[in-house]
Short mmCIF file of C-alpha atoms in Angstrom, two decimals:
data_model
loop_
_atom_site.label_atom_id
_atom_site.label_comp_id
_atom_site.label_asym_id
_atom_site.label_seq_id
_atom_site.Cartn_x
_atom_site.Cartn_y
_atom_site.Cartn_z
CA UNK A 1 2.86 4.08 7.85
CA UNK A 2 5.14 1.25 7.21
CA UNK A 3 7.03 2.53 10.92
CA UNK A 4 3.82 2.24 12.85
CA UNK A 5 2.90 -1.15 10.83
CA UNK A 6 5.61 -2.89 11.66
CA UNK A 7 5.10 -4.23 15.69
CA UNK A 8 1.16 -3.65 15.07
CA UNK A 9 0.49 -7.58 14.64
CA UNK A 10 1.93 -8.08 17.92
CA UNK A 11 0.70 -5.32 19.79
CA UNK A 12 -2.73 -6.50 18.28
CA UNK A 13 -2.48 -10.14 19.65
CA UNK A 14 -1.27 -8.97 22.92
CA UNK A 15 -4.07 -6.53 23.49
CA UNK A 16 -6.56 -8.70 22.68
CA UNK A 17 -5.17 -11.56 24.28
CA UNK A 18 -5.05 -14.24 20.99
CA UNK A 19 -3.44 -14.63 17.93
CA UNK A 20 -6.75 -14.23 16.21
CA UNK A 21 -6.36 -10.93 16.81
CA UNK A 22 -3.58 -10.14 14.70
CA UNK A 23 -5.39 -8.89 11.77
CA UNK A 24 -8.00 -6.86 13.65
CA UNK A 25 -6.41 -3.85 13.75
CA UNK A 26 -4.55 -4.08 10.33
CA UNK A 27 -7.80 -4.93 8.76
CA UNK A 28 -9.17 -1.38 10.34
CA UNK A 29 -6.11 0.28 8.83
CA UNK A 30 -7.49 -0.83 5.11
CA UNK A 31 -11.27 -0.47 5.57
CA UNK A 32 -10.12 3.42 6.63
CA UNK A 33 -8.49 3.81 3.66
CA UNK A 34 -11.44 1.94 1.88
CA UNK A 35 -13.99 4.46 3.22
CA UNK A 36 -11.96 7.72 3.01
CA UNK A 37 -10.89 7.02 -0.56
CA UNK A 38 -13.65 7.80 -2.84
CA UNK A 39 -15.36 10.51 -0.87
CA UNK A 40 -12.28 12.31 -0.78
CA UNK A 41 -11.57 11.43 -4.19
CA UNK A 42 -14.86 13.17 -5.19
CA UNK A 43 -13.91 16.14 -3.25
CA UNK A 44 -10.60 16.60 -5.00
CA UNK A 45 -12.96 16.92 -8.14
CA UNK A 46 -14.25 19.94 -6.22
CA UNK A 47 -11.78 21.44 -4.48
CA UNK A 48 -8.82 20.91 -5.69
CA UNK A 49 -5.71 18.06 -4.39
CA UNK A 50 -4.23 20.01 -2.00
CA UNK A 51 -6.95 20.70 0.81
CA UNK A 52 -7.84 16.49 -0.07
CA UNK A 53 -4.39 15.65 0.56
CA UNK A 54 -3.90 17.88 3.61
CA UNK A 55 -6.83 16.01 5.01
CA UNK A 56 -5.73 12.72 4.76
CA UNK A 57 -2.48 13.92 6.65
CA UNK A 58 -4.74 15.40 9.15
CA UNK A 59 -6.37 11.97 9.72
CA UNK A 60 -2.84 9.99 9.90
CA UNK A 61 -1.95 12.56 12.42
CA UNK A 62 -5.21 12.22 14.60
CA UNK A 63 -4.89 8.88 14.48
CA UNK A 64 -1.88 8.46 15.64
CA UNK A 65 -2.47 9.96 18.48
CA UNK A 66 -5.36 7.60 19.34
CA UNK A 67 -3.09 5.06 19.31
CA UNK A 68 -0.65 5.91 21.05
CA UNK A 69 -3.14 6.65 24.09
CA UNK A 70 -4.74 3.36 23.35
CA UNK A 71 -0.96 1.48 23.73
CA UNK A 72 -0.08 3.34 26.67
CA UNK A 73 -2.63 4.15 29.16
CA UNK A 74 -6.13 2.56 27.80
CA UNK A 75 -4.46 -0.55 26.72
CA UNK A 76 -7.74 -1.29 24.61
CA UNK A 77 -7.71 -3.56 21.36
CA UNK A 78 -10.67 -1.20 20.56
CA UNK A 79 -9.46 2.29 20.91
CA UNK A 80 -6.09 0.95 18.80
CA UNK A 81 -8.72 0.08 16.30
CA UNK A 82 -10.04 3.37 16.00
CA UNK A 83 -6.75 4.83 15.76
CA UNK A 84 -5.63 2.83 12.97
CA UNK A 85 -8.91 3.24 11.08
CA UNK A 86 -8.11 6.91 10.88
CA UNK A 87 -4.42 6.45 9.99
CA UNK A 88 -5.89 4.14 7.30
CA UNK A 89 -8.12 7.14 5.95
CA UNK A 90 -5.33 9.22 6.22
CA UNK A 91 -3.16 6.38 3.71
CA UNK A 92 -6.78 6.11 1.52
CA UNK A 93 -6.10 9.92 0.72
CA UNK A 94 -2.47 9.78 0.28
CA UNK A 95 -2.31 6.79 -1.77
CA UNK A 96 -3.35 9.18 -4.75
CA UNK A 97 -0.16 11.09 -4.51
CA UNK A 98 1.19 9.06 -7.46
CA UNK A 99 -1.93 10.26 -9.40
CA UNK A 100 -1.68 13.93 -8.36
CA UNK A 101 1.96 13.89 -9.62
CA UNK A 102 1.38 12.50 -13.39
CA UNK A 103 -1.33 14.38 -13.77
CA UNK A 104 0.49 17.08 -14.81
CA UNK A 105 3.21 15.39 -16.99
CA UNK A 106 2.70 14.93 -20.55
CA UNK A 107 0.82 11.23 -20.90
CA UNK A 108 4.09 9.53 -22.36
CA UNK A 109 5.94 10.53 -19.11
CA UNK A 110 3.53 9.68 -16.30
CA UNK A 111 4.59 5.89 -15.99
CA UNK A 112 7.98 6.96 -15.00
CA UNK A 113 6.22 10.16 -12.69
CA UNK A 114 3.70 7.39 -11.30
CA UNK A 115 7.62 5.12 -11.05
CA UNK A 116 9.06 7.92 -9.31
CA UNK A 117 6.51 8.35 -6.18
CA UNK A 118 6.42 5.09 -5.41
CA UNK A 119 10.52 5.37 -5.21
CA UNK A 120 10.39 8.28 -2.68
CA UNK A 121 8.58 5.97 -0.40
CA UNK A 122 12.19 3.98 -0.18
CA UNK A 123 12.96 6.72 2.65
CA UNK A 124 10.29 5.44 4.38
CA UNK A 125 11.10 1.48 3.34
CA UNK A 126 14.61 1.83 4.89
CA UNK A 127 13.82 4.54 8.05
CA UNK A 128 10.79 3.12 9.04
CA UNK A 129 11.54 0.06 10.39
CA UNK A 130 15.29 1.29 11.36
CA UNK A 131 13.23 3.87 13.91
CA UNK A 132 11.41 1.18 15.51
CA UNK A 133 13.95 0.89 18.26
CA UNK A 134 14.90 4.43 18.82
CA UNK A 135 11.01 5.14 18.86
CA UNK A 136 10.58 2.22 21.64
CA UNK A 137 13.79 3.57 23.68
CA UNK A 138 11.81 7.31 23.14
CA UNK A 139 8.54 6.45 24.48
CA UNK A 140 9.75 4.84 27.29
CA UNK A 141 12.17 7.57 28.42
CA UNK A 142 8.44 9.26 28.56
CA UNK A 143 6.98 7.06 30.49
CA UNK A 144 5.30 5.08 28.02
CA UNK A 145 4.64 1.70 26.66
CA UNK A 146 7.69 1.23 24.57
CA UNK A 147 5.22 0.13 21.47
CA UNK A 148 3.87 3.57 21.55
CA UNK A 149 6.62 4.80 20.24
CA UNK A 150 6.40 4.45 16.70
CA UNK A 151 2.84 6.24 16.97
CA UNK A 152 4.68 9.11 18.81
CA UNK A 153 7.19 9.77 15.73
CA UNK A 154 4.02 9.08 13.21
CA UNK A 155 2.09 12.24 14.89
CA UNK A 156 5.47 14.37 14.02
CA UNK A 157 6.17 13.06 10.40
CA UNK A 158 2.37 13.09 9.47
CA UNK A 159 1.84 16.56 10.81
CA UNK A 160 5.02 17.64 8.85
CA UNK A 161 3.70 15.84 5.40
CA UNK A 162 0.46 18.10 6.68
CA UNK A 163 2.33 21.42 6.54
CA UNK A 164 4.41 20.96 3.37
CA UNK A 165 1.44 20.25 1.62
CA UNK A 166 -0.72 22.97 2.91
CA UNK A 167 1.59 25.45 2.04
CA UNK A 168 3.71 24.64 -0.60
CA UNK A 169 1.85 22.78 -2.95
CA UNK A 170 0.73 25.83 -5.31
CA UNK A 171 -0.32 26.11 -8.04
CA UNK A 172 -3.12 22.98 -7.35
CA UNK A 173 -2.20 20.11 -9.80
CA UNK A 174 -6.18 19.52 -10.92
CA UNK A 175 -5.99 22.90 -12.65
CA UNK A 176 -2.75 22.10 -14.11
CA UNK A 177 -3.61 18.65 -15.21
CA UNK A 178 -7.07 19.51 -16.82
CA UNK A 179 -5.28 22.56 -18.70
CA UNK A 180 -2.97 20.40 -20.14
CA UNK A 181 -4.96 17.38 -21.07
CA UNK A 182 -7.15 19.86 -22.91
CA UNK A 183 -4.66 21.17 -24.90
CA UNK A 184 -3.05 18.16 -25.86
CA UNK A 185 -6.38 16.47 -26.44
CA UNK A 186 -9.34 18.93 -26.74
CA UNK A 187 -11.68 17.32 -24.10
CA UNK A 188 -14.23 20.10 -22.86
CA UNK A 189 -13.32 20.75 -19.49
CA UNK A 190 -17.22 21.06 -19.11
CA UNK A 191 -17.90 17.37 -20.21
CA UNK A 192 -18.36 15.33 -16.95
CA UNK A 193 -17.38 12.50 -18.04
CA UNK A 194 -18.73 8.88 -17.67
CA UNK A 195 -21.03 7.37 -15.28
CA UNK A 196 -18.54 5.19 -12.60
CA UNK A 197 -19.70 1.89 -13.92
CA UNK A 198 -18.85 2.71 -17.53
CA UNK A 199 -15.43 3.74 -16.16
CA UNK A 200 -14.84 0.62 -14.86
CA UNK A 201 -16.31 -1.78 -17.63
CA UNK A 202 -13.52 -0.48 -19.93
CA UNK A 203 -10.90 -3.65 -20.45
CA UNK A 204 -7.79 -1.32 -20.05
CA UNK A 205 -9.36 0.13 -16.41
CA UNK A 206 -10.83 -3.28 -15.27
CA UNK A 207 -7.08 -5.32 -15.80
CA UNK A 208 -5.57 -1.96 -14.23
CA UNK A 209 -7.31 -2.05 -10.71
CA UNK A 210 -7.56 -5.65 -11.10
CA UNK A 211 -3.52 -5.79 -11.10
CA UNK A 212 -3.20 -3.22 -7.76
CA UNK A 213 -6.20 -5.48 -6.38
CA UNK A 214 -4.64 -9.07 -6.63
CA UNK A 215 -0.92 -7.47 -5.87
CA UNK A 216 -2.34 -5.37 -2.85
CA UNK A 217 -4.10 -8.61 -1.49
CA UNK A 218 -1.59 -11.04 -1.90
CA UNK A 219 1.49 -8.89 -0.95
CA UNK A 220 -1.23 -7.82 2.66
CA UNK A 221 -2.12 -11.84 3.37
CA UNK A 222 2.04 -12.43 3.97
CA UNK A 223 3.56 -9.53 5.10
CA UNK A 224 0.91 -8.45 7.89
CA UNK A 225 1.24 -12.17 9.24
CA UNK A 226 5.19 -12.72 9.04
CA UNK A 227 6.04 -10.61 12.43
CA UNK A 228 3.91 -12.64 14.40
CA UNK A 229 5.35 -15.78 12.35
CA UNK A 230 8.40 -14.49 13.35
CA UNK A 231 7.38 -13.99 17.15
CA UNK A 232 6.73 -18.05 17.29
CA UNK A 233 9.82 -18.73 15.84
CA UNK A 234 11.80 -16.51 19.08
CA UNK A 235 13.15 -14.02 16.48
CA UNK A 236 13.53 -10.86 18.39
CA UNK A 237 12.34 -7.35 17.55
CA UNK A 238 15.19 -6.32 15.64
CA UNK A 239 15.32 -9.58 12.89
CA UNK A 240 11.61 -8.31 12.29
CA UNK A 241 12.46 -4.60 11.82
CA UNK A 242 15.42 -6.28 9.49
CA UNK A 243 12.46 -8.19 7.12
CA UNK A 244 9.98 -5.80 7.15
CA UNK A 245 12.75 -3.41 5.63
CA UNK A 246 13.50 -5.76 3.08
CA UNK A 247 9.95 -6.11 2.09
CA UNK A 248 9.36 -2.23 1.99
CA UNK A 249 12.74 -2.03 0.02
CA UNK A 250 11.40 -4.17 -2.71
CA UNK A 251 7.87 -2.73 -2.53
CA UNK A 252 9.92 0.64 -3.10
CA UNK A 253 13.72 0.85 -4.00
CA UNK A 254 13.22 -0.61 -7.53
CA UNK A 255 10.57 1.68 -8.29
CA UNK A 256 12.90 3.92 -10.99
CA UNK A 257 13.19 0.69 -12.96
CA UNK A 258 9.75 -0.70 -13.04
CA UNK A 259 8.35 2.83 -14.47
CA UNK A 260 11.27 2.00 -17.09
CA UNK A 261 10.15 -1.25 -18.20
CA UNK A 262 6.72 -0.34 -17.73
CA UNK A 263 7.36 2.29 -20.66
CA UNK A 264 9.82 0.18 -22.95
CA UNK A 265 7.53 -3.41 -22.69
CA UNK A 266 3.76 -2.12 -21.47
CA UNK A 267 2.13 -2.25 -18.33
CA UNK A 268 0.24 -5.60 -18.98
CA UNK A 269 3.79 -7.27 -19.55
CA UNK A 270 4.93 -5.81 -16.15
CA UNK A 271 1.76 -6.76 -14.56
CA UNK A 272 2.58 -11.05 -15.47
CA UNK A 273 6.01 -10.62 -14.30
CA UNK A 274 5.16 -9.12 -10.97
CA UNK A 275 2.33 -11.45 -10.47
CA UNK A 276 4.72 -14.61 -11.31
CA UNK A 277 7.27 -13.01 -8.85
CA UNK A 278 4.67 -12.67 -6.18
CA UNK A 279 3.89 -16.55 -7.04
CA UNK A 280 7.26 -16.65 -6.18
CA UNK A 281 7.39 -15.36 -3.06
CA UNK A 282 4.37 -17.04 -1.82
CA UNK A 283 6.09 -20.15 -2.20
CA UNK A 284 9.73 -19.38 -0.62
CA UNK A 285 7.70 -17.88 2.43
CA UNK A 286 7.22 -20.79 4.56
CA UNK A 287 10.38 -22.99 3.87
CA UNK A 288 12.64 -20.81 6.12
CA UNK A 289 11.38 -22.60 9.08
CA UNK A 290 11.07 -26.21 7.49
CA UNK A 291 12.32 -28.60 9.92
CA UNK A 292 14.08 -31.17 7.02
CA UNK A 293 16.19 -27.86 6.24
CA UNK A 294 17.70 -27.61 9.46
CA UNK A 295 18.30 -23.75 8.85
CA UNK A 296 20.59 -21.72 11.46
CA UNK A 297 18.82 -18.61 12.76
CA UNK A 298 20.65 -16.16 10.70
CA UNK A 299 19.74 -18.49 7.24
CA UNK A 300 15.79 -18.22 8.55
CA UNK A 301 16.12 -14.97 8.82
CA UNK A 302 18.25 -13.66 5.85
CA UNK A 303 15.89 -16.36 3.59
CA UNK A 304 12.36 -14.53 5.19
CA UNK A 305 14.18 -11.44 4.18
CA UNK A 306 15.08 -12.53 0.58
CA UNK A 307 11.33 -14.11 0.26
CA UNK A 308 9.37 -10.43 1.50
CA UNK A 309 11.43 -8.56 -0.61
CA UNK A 310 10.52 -10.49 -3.68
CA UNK A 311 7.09 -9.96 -2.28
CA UNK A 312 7.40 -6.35 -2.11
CA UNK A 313 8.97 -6.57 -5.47
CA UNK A 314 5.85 -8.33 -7.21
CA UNK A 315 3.96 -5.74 -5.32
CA UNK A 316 5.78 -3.17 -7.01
CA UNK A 317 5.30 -4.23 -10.11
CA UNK A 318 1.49 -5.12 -9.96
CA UNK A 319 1.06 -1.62 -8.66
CA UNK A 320 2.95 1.04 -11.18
CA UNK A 321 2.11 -1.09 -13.91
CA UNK A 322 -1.35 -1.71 -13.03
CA UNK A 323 -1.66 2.07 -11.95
CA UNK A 324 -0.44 3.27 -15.04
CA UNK A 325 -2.67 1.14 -17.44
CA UNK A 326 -5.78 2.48 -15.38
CA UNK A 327 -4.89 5.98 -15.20
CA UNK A 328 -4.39 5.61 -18.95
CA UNK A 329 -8.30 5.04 -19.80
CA UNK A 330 -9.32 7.84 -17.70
CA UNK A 331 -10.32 11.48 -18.60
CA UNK A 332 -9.46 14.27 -16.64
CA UNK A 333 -12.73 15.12 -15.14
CA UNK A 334 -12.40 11.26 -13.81
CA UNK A 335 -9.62 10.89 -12.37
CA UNK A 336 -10.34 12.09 -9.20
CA UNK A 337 -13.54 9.95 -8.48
CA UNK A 338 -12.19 7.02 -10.23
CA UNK A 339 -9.25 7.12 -8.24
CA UNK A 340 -10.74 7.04 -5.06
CA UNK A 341 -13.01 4.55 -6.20
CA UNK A 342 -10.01 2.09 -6.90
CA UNK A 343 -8.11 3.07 -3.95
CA UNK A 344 -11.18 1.84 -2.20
CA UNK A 345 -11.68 -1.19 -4.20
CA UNK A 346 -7.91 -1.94 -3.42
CA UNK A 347 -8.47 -1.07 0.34
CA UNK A 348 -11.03 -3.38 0.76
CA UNK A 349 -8.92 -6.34 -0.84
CA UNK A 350 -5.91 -5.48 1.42
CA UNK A 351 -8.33 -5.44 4.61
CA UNK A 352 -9.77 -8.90 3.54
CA UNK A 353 -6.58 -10.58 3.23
CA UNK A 354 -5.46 -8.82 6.62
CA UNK A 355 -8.56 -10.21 8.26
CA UNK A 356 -8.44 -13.65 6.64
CA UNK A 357 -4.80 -13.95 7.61
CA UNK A 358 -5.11 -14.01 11.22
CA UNK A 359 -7.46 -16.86 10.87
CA UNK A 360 -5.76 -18.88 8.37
CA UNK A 361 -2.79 -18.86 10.28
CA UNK A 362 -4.25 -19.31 13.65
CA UNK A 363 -6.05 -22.81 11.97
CA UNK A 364 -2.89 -23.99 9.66
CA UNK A 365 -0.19 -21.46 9.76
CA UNK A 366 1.86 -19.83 7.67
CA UNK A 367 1.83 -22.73 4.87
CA UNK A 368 -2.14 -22.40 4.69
CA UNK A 369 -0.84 -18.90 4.05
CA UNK A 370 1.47 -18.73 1.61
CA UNK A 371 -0.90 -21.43 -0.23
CA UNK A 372 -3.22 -18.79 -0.80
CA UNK A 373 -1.01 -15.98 -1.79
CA UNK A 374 -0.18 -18.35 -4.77
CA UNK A 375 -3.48 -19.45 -5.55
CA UNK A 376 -4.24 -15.56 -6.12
CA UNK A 377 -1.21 -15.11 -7.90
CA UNK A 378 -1.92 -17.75 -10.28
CA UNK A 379 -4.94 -15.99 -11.48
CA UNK A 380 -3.38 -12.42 -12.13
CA UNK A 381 -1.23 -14.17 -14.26
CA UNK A 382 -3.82 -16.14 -16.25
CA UNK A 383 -5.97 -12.99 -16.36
CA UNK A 384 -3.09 -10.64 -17.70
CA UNK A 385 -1.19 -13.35 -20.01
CA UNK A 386 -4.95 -13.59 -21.79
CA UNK A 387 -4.92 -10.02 -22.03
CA UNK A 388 -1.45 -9.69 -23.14
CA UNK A 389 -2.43 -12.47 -26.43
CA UNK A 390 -5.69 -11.04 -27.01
CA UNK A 391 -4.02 -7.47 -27.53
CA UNK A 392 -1.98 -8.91 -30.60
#
């Protein structure tokens, strides 16, 4: 995901012929993983997590595909939307990975489980970028528009997530998880627990998806806009691929450490922290390119860098932390409905502030931006500080 993300902005604005553009396609990514998560959700309930999460590789692979026929011989802003709308179901199904895995850990280890997923995605922090330019120089020796390319090695690594899960996840994780919260709990596997809207009146849930909301939409509104930032500035292809890998470094590399502290101090501390380091970020963003500074191209560049990771970082933070405090006021027979249902409420945030972004910046660039990022910010942490006082 994060390799095919990372020229999308620009192939978006070049297809369709504006800047406006820009968050199109990125905002199709997030509605598909707004629509795919809670029906597939439900069906884990049903069927189990393995045939739901070898579906949502099946969609990332499909639509990957889609695009890279839309890049290289349709050249339609359209057809790239479809594709990314089913690469975005695909993520809407895979996002619940970190879920899957705690759920069959004993409740005072599934922070650090939940801590642990997120770090495996570091592999794809660091390669995915680093692959942009072998994937361009790929697709090209095919014949192909060299953006394609990243689309092209998507279909192989989404195909291969596709087979390891088919058949090698055994036994399914629902039956372990619901075996073992009964035991160490009681809960009649028979109950069906509550009705959604109860679920998500509960204080401990509502702060929970209300952390991966705000972090989700904030950390979306700068990063999906900073390539095509970059693009005005003249930074080249590979000074992008360098920031974005920053960014998914801190969205990822710390993630051993934030499970940690999220088990030692409590999610809700975690959750002010990463919200005032996201604050943070939002306001380093746009001074790289500040006029009065006078930076050299390398300082713009190593500063963006520095500025996404700590967005990535506050990302991070909102997300295992707010993750763990929700999954913590679910039961079992929830989780899997519940969990698509916030993957979708968190889908639909990101796919706002990838559609508002385009605008914003087209109107008042990256300033305008950033501005809002903060603004956002600012409330996660007035939301979660009350929470942490009212707790005592």
């Amino acid at each position: 995901m994060i390799l095919s993300f990372t020229l999308l902005p620009i192939i978006s604005a070049h297809l369709g012929g504006t800047d406006r553009a820009a968050g199109l396609p990125p905002t199709m990514m997030m509605l598909g993983r707004a629509v795919a998560a809670y029906p597939v959700g439900w069906l884990m309930d049903h069927i189990g997590r393995r045939l739901g999460l070898a579906l949502g590789y099946l969609f990332t692979a499909a639509g990957s595909v889609l695009c890279v026929l839309s890049i290289s011989m349709w050249e339609s802003l359209p057809w790239l939307c479809a594709g990314v709308l089913l690469m975005g179901m695909g993520r809407g199904v895979s996002e619940q990975a970190r879920f899957i895995a705690a759920e069959v850990y004993h409740p005072i280890k599934r922070a650090g489980v939940i801590g642990l997923i997120v770090f495996a995605g570091t592999i794809g922090a660091v390669g995915g970028p680093l692959l942009v330019a072998p994937s361009t120089w790929l697709a090209t020796s095919f014949g192909l528009h060299a953006h394609a390319g990243p689309y092209m090695v998507s279909v192989v690594l989404a195909t291969l997530a596709l087979m390891l899960t088919a058949l090698l996840l055994y036994p399914d994780p629902m039956k372990i998880g619901r075996t073992l919260s009964g035991a160490l709990s009681g809960v009649d596997e028979k109950n069906t627990g509550r009705k959604l809207w109860r679920i998500f009146i509960d204080r401990t849930v509502r702060l929970g998806v209300a952390a991966m909301i705000i972090g989700q939409f904030v950390m979306t509104l700068i990063m999906v806009i900073t390539p095509l930032h970059m693009n005005h500035h003249a930074h080249g292809e590979q000074a992008i691929s360098w920031v974005i890998m920053a960014h998914t470094l801190g969205m990822y590399g710390l993630s051993s450490l934030t499970s940690r502290l999220t088990d030692r101090l409590g999610p809700v501390l975690i959750i002010v922290v990463g919200a005032l380091i996201l604050g943070a970020s939002a306001v380093l963003t746009p001074i790289s390119n500040l006029d009065a500074l006078q930076l050299t191209r390398l300082e713009q560049v190593s500063m963006l860098a520095f500025s996404l990771f700590l967005l990535g970082l506050g990302w991070n933070f909102c997300f295992i932390a707010g993750s763990a405090l929700f999954f913590s006021g679910l039961l079992p027979v929830e989780r899997g409905r519940a969990q698509g249902a916030s993957e979708m409420m968190v889908a639909l945030a990101a796919g706002a502030g990838s559609l508002g972004t385009g605008a914003v910046f087209a109107e008042a660039g990256i300033v305008a931006v950033s501005a809002m990022g903060l603004a956002f910010s600012l409330v996660l942490i007035v939301a979660s500080v009350w929470r942490l006082f009212t707790m005592r």
